GROMACS .gro file of N, CA and C in nm:
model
  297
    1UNK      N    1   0.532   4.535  -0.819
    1UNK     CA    2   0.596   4.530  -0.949
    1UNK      C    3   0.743   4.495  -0.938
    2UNK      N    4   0.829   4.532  -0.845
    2UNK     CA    5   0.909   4.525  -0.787
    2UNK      C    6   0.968   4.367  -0.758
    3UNK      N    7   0.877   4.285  -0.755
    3UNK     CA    8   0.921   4.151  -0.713
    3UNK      C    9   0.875   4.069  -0.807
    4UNK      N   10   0.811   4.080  -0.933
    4UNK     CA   11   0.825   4.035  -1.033
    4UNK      C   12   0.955   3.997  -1.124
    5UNK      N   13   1.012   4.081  -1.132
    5UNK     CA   14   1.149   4.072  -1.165
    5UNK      C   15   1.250   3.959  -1.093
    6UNK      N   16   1.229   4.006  -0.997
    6UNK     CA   17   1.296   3.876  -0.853
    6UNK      C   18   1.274   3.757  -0.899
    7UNK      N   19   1.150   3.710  -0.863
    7UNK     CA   20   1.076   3.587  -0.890
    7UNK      C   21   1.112   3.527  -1.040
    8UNK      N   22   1.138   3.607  -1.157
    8UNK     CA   23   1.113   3.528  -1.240
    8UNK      C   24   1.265   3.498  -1.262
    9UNK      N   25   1.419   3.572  -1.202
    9UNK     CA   26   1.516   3.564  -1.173
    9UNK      C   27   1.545   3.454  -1.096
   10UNK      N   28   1.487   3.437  -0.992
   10UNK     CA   29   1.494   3.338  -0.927
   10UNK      C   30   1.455   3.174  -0.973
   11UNK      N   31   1.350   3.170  -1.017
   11UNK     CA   32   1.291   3.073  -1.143
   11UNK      C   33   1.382   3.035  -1.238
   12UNK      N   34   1.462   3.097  -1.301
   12UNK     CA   35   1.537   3.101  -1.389
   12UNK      C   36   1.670   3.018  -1.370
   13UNK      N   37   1.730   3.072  -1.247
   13UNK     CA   38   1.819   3.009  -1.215
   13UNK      C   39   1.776   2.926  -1.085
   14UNK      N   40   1.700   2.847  -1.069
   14UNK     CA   41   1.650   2.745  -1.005
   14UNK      C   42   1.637   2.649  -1.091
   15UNK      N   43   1.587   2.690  -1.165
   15UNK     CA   44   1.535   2.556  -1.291
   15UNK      C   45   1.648   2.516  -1.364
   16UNK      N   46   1.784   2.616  -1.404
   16UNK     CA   47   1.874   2.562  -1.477
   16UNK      C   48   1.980   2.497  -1.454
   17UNK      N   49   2.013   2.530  -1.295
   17UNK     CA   50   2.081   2.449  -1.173
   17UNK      C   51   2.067   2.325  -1.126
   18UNK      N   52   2.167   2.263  -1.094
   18UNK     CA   53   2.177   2.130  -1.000
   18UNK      C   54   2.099   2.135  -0.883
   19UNK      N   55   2.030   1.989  -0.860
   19UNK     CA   56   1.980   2.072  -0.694
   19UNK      C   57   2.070   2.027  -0.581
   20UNK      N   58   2.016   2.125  -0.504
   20UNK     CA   59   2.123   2.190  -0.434
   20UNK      C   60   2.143   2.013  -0.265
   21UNK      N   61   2.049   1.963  -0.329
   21UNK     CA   62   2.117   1.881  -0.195
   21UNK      C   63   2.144   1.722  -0.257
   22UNK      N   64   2.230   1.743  -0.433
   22UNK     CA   65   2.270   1.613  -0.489
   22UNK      C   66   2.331   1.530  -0.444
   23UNK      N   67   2.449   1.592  -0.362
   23UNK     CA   68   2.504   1.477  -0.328
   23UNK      C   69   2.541   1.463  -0.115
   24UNK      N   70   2.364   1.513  -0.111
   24UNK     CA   71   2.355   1.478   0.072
   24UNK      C   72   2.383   1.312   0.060
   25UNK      N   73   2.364   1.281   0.172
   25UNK     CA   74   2.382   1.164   0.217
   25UNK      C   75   2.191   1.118   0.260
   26UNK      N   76   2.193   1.002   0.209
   26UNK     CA   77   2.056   0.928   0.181
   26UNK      C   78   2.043   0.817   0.320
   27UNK      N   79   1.937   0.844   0.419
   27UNK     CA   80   1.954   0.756   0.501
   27UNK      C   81   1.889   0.595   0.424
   28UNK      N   82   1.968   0.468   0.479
   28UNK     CA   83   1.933   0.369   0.410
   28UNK      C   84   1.772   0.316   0.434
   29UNK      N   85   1.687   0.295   0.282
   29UNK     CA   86   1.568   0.245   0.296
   29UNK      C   87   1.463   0.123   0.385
   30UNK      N   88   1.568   0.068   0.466
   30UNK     CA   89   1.538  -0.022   0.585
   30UNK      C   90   1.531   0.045   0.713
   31UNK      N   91   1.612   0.128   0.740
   31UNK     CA   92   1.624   0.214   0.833
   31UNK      C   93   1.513   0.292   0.829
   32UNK      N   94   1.478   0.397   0.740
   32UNK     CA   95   1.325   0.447   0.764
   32UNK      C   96   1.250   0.360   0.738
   33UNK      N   97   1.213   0.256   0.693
   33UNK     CA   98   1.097   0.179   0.714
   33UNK      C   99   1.068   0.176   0.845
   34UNK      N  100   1.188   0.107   0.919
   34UNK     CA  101   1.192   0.084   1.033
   34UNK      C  102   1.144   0.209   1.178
   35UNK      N  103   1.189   0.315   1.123
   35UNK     CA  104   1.112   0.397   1.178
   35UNK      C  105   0.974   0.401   1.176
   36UNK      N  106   0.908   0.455   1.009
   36UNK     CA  107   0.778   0.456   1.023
   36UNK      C  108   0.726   0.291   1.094
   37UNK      N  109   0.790   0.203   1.100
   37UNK     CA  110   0.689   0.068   1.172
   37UNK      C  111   0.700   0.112   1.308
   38UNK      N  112   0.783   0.179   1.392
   38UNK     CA  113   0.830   0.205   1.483
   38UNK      C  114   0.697   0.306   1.540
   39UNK      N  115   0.686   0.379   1.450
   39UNK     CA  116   0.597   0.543   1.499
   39UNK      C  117   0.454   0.482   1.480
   40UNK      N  118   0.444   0.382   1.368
   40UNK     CA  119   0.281   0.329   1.338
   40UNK      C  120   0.244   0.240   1.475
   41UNK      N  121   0.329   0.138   1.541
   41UNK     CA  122   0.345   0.079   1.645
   41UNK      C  123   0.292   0.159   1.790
   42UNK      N  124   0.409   0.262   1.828
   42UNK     CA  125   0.364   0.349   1.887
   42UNK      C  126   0.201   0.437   1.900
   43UNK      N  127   0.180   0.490   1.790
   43UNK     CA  128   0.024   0.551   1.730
   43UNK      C  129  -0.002   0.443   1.803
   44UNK      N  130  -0.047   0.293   1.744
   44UNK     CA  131  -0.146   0.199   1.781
   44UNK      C  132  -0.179   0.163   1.924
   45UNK      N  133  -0.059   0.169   1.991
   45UNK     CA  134  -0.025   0.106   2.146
   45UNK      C  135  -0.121   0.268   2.224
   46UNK      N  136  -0.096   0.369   2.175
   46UNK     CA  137  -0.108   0.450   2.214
   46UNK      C  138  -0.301   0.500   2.217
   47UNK      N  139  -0.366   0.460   2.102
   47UNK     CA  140  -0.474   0.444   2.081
   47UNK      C  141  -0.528   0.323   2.023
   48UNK      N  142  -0.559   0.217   2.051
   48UNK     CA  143  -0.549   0.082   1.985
   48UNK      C  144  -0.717   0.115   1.920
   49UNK      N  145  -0.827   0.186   1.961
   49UNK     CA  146  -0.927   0.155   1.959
   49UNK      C  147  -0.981   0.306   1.807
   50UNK      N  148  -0.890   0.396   1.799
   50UNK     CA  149  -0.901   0.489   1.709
   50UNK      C  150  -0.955   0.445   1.598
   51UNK      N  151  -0.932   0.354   1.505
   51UNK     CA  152  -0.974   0.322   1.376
   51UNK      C  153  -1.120   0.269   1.422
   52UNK      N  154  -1.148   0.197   1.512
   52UNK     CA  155  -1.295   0.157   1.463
   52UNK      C  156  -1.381   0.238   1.527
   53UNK      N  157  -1.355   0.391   1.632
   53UNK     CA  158  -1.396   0.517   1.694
   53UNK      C  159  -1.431   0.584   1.525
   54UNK      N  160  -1.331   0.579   1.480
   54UNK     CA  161  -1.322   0.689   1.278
   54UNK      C  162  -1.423   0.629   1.218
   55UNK      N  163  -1.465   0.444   1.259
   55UNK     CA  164  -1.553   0.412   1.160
   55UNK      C  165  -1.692   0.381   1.198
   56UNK      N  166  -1.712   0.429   1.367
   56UNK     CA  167  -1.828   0.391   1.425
   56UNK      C  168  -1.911   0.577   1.388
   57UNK      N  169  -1.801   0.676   1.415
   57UNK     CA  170  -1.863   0.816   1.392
   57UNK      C  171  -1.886   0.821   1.235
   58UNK      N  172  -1.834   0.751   1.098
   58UNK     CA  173  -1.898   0.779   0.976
   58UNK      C  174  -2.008   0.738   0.996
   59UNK      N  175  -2.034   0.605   1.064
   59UNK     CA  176  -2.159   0.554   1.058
   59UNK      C  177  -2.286   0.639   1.139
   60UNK      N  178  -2.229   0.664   1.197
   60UNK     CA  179  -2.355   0.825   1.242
   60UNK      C  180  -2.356   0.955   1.173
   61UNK      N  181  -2.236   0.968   1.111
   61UNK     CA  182  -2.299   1.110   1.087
   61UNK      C  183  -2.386   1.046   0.903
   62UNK      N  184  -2.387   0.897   0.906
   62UNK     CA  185  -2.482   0.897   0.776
   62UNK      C  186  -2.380   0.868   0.641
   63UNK      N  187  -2.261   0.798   0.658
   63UNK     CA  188  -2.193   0.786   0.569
   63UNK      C  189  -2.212   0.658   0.470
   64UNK      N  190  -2.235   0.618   0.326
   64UNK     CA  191  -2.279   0.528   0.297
   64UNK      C  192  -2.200   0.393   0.318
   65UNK      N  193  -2.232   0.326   0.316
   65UNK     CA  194  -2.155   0.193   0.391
   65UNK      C  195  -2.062   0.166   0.261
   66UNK      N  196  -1.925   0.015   0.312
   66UNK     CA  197  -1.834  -0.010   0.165
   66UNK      C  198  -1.904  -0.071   0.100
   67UNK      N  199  -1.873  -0.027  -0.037
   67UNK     CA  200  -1.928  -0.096  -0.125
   67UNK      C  201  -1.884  -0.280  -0.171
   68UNK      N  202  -1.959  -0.326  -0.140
   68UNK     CA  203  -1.939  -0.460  -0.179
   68UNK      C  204  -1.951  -0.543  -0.326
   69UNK      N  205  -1.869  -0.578  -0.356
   69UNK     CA  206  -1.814  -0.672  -0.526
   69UNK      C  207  -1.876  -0.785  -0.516
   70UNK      N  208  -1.933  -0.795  -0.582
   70UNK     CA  209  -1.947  -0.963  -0.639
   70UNK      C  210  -1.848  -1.037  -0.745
   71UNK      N  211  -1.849  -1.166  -0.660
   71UNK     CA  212  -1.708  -1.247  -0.722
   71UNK      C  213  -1.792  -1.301  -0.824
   72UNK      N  214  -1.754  -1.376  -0.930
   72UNK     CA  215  -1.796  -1.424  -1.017
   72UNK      C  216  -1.688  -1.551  -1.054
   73UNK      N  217  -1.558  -1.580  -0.980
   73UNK     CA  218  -1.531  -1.669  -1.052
   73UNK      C  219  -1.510  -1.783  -0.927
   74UNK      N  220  -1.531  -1.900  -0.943
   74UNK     CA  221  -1.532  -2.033  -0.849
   74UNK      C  222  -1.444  -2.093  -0.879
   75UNK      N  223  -1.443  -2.209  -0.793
   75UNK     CA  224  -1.326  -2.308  -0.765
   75UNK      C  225  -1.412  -2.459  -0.786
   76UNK      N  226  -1.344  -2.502  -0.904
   76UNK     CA  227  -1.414  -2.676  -0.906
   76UNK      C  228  -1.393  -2.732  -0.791
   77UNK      N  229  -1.484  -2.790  -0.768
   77UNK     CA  230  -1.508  -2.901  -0.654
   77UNK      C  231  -1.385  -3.010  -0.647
   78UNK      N  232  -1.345  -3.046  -0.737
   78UNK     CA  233  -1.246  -3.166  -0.779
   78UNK      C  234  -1.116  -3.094  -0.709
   79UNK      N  235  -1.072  -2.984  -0.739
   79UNK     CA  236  -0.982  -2.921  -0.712
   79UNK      C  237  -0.934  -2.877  -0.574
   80UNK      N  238  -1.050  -2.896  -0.463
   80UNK     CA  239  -1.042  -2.877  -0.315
   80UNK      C  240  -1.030  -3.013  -0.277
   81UNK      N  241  -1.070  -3.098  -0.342
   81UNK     CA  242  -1.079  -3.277  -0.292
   81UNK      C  243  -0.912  -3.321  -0.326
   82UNK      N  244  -0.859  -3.291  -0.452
   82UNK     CA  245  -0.745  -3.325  -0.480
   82UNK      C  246  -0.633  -3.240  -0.362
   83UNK      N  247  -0.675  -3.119  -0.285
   83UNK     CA  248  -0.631  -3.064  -0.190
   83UNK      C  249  -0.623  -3.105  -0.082
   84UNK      N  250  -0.718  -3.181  -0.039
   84UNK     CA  251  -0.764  -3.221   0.103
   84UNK      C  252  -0.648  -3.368   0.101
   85UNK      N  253  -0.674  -3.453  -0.037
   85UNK     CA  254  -0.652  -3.561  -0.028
   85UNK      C  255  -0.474  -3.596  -0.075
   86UNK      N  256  -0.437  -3.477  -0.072
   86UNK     CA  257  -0.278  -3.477  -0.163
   86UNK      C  258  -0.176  -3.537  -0.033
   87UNK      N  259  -0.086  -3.608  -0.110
   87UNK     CA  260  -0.003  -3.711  -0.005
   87UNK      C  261   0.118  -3.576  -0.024
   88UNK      N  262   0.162  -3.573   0.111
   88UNK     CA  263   0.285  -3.465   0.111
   88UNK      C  264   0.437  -3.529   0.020
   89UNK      N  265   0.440  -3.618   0.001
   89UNK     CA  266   0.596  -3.671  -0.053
   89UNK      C  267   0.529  -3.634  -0.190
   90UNK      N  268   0.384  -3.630  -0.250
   90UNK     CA  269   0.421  -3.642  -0.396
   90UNK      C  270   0.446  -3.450  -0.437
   91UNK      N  271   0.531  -3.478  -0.510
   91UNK     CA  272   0.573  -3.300  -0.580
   91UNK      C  273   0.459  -3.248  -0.662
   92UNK      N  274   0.404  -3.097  -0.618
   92UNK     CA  275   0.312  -3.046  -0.679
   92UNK      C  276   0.370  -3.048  -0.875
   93UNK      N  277   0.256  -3.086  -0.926
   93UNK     CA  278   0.279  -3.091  -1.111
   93UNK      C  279   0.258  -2.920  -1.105
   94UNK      N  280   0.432  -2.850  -1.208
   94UNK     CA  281   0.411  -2.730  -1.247
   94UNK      C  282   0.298  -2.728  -1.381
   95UNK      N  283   0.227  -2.562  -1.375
   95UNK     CA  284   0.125  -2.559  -1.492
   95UNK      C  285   0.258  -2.520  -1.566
   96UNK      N  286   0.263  -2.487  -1.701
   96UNK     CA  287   0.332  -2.401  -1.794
   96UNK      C  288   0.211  -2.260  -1.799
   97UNK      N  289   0.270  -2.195  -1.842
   97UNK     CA  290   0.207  -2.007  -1.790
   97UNK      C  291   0.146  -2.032  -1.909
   98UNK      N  292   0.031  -1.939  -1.963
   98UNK     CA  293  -0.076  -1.943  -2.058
   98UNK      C  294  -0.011  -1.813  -2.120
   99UNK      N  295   0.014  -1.816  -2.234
   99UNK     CA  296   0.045  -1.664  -2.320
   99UNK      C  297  -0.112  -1.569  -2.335
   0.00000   0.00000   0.00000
C-alpha cells in the first residue's frame, strides 16, 4: 500500500517534465548506419550459412511453405522490341504522370 503513493508521485512528475536527456548529444545518422552494416557484415562472415540452416529446419519441423502471388499484369510485346531495338543517341520520350 505503501508504494502506491510513490508510483503514482512518480508518474506525475515524469509525465509533466522535460525529458531528462533533451539536450544529449545525438550520434550522426550515417555513423550508426555504418555501424549496424558493420555488425550485420561481421554476423554474416561469421556464419555465412545461418539463414538457409533457419530455413532448411522450418522446413522439417513442417512449416507451410511462402506463399506465392500471382501477377496479373503484362508487358506488350511491342514494348520489349522498341527496347531491344532503341538507338542510344535518341532521348527517351517523357510520359506526362496520369492524375
Amino acid at each position: 500500500m505503501r508504494s502506491a503513493p510513490l508510483l503514482l508521485v512518480m508518474a506525475l512528475a515524469g509525465g509533466c517534465s522535460e525529458p531528462i536527456l533533451k539536450n544529449a548529444p545525438h550520434p550522426p545518422a550515417s555513423h550508426v548506419a555504418g555501424v549496424a552494416a558493420a555488425a550485420a557484415a561481421a554476423v554474416t562472415l561469421a556464419n555465412p550459412d545461418a539463414a538457409a540452416h533457419k530455413s532448411e529446419e522450418a522446413q522439417r519441423a513442417g512449416a507451410p511453405p511462402p506463399r506465392i502471388h500471382a501477377v496479373h499484369e503484362t508487358v506488350p510485346a511491342d514494348v520489349l522490341d522498341r527496347l531491344d531495338h532503341a538507338r542510344p543517341d535518341t532521348p527517351t520520350p517523357l510520359v506526362a504522370p496520369q492524375p
